[in-house]
PDB file of C-alpha atoms in Angstrom:
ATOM      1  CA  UNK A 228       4.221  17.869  76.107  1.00  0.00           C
ATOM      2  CA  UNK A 229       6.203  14.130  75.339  1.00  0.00           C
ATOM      3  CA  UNK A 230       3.275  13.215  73.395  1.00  0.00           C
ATOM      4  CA  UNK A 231       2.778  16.503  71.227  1.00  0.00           C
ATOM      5  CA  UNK A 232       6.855  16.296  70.040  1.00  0.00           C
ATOM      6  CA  UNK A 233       5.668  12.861  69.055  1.00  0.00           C
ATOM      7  CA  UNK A 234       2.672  13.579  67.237  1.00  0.00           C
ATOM      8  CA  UNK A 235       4.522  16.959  65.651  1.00  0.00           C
ATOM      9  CA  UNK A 236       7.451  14.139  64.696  1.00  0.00           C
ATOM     10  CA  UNK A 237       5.350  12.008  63.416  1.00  0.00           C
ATOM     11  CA  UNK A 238       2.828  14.038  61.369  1.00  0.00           C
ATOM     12  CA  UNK A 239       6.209  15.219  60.043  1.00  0.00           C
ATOM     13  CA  UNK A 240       7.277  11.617  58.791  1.00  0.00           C
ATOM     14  CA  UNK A 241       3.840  11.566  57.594  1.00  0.00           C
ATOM     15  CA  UNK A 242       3.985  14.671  55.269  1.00  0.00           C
ATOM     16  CA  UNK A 243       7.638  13.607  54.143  1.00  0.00           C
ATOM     17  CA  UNK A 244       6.170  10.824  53.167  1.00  0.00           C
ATOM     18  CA  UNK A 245       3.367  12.325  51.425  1.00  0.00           C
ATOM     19  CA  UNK A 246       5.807  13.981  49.882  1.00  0.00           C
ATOM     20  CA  UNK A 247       7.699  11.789  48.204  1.00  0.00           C
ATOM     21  CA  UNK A 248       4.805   9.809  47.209  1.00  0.00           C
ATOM     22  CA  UNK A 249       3.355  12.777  45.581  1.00  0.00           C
ATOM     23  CA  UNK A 250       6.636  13.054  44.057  1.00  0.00           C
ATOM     24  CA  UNK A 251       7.095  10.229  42.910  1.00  0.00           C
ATOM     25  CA  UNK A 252       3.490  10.349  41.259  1.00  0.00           C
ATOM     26  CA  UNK A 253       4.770  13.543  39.569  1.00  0.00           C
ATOM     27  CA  UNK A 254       7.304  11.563  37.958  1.00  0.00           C
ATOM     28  CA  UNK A 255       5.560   8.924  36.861  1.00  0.00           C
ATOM     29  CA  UNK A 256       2.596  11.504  35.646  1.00  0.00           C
ATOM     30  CA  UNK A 257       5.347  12.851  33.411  1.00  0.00           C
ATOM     31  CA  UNK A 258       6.611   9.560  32.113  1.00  0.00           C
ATOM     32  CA  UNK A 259       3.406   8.798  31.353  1.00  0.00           C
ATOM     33  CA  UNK A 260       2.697  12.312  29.097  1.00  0.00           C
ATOM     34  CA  UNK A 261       5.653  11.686  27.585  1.00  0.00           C
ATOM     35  CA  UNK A 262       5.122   8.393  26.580  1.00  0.00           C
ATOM     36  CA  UNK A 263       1.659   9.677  25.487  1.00  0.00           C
ATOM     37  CA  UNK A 264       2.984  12.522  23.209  1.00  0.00           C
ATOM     38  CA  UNK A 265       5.085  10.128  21.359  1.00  0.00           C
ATOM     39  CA  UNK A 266       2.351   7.540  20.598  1.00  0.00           C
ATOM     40  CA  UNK A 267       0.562  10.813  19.450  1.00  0.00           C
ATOM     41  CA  UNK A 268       3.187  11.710  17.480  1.00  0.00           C
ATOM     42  CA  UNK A 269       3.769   8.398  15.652  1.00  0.00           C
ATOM     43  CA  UNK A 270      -0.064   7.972  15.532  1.00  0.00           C
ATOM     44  CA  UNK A 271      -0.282  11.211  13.105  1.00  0.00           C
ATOM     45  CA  UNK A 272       3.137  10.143  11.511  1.00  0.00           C
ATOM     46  CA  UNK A 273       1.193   6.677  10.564  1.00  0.00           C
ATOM     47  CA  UNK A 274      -2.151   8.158   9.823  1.00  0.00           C
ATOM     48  CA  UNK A 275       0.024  10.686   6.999  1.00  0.00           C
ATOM     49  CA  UNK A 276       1.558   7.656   5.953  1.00  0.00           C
ATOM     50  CA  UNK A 277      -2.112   6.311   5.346  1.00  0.00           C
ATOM     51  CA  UNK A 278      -3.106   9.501   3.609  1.00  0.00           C
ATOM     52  CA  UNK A 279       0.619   9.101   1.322  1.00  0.00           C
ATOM     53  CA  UNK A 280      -0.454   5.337   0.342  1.00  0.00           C
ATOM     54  CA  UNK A 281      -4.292   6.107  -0.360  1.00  0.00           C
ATOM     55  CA  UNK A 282      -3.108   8.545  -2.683  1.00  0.00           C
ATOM     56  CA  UNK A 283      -0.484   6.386  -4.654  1.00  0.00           C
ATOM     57  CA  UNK A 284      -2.947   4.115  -4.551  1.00  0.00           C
ATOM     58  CA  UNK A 285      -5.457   5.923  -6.571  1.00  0.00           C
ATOM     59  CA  UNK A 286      -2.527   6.916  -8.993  1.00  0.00           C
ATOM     60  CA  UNK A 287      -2.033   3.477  -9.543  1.00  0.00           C
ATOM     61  CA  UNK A 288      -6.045   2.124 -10.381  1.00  0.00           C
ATOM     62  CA  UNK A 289      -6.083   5.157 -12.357  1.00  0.00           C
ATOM     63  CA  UNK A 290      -2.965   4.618 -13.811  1.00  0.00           C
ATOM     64  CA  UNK A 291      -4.608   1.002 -14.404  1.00  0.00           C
ATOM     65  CA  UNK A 292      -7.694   2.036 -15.844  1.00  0.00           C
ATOM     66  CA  UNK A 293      -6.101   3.887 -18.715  1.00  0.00           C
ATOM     67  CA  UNK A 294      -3.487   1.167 -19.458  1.00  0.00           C
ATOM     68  CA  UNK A 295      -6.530  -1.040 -19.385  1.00  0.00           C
ATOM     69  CA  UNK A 296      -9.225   0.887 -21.540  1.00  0.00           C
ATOM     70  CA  UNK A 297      -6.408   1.624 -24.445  1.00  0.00           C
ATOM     71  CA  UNK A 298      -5.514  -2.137 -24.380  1.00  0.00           C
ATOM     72  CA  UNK A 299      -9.025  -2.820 -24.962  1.00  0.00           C
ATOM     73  CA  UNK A 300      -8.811  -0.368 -27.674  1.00  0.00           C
ATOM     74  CA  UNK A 301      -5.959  -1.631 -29.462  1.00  0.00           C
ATOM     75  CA  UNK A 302      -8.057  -4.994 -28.909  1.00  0.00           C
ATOM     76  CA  UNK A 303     -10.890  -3.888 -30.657  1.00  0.00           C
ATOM     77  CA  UNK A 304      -8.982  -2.026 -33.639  1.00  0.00           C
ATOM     78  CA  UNK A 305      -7.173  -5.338 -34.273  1.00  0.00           C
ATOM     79  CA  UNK A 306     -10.335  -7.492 -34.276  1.00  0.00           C
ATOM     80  CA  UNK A 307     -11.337  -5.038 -36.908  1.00  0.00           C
ATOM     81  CA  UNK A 308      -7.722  -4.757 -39.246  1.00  0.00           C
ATOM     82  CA  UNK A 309      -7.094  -7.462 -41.703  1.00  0.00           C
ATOM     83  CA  UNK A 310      -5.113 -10.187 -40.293  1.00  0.00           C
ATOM     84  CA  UNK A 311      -1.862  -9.695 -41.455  1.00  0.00           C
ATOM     85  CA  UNK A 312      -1.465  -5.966 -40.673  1.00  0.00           C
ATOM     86  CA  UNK A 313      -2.776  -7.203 -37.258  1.00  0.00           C
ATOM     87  CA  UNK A 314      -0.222  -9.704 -36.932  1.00  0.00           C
ATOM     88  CA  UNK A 315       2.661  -7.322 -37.782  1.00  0.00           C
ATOM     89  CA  UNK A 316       1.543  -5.234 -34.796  1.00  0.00           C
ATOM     90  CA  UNK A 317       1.460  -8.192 -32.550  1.00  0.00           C
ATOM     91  CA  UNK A 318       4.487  -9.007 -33.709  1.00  0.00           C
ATOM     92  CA  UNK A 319       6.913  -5.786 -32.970  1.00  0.00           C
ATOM     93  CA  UNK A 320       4.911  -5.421 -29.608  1.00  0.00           C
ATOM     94  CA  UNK A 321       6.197  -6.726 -26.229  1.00  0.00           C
ATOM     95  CA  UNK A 322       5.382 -10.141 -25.421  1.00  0.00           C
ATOM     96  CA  UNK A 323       3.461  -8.834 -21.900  1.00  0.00           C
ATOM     97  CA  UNK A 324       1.411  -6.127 -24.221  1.00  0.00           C
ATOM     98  CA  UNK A 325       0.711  -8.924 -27.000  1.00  0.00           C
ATOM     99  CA  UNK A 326      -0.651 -10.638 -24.580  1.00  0.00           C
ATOM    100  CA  UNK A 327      -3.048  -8.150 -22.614  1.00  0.00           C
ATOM    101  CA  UNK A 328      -4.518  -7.856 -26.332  1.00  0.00           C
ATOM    102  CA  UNK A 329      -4.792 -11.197 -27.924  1.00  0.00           C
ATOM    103  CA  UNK A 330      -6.615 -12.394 -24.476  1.00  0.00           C
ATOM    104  CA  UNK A 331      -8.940  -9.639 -25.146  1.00  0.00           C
ATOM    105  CA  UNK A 332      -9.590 -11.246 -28.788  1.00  0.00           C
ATOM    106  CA  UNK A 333     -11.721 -13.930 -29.746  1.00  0.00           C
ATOM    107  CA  UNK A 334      -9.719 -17.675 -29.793  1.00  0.00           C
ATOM    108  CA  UNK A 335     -10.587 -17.663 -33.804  1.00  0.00           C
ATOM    109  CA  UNK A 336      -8.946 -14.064 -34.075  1.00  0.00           C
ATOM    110  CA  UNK A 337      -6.289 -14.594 -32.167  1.00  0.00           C
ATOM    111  CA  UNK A 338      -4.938 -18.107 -33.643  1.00  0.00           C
ATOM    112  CA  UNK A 339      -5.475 -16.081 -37.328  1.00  0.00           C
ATOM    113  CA  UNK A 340      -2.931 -13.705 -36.000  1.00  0.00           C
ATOM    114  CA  UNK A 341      -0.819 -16.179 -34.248  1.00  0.00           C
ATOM    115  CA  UNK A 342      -0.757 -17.858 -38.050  1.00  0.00           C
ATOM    116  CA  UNK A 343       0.980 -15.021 -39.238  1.00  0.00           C
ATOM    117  CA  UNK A 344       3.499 -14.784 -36.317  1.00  0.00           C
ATOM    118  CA  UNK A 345       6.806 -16.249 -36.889  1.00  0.00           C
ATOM    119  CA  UNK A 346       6.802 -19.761 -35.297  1.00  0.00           C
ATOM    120  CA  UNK A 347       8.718 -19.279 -32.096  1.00  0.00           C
ATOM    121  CA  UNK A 348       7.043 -16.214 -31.465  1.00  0.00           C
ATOM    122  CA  UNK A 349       3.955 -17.536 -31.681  1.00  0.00           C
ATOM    123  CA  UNK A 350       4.960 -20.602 -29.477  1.00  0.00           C
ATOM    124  CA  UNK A 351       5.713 -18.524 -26.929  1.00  0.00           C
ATOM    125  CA  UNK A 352       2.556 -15.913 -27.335  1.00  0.00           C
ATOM    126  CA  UNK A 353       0.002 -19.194 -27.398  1.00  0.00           C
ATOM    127  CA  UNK A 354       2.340 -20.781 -24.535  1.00  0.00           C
ATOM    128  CA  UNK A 355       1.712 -17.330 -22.186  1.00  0.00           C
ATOM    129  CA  UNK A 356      -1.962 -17.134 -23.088  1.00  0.00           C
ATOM    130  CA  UNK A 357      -2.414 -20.043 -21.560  1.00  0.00           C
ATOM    131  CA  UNK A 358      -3.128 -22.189 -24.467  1.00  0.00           C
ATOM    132  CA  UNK A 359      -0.470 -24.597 -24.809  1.00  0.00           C
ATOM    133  CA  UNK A 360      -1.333 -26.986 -22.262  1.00  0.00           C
TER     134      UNK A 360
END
């Protein structure tokens, strides 16, 4: 009878034991989902920031392409005006947009226009091309 009160105890210490181990697995089982739903969570929050970016980025080579094919437009009508009319463009234009264009020109074109240009202007247009060494 000795030995059945000490089996009974200690398949109880056993099952208390399971116990808390399954308990403590539990806890760590929900740690674990929780830490998992967040990583979901900033997962999807990175992959719409992905989505966000991809589609700024097209704005922007779009954006690009049309700054770029009506610079190569105002290229080509330039090439084709007479050089003083072409210069006075140049001239009331941004340096940065003067520049886009008269790259875009042949060297012979573009030092005919920079002829016209008033000196320090055209210093500083032939110094941003590139050309002054």
């Amino acid at each position: 009878a000795e030995k059945k009160v000490d089996q009974t105890i200690s398949l109880e210490k056993n099952i208390n034991e399971l116990k808390k181990q399954i308990e403590t697995l539990n806890t760590r089982l929900r740690e674990t989902s929780n830490e998992l739903e967040l990583a979901r969570l900033q997962i999807k929050r990175k992959e719409e920031a992905i989505v966000n970016l991809e589609r700024e980025l097209a704005l922007i080579k779009n954006s690009t392409e049309q700054k770029n094919k009506n610079i190569k437009k105002l290229a080509s009508i330039l090439e084709n005006m007479d050089t003083k009319s072409a210069s006075r463009l140049i001239n009331n234009m941004d340096e940065q947009r003067a520049v886009e264009i008269l790259v875009l020109l042949s060297k012979e074109r573009a030092g005919k226009i920079l002829g016209y240009l008033e000196p320090s202007k055209a210093v500083s247009l032939f110094n941003r091309l590139g050309w002054g060494g």
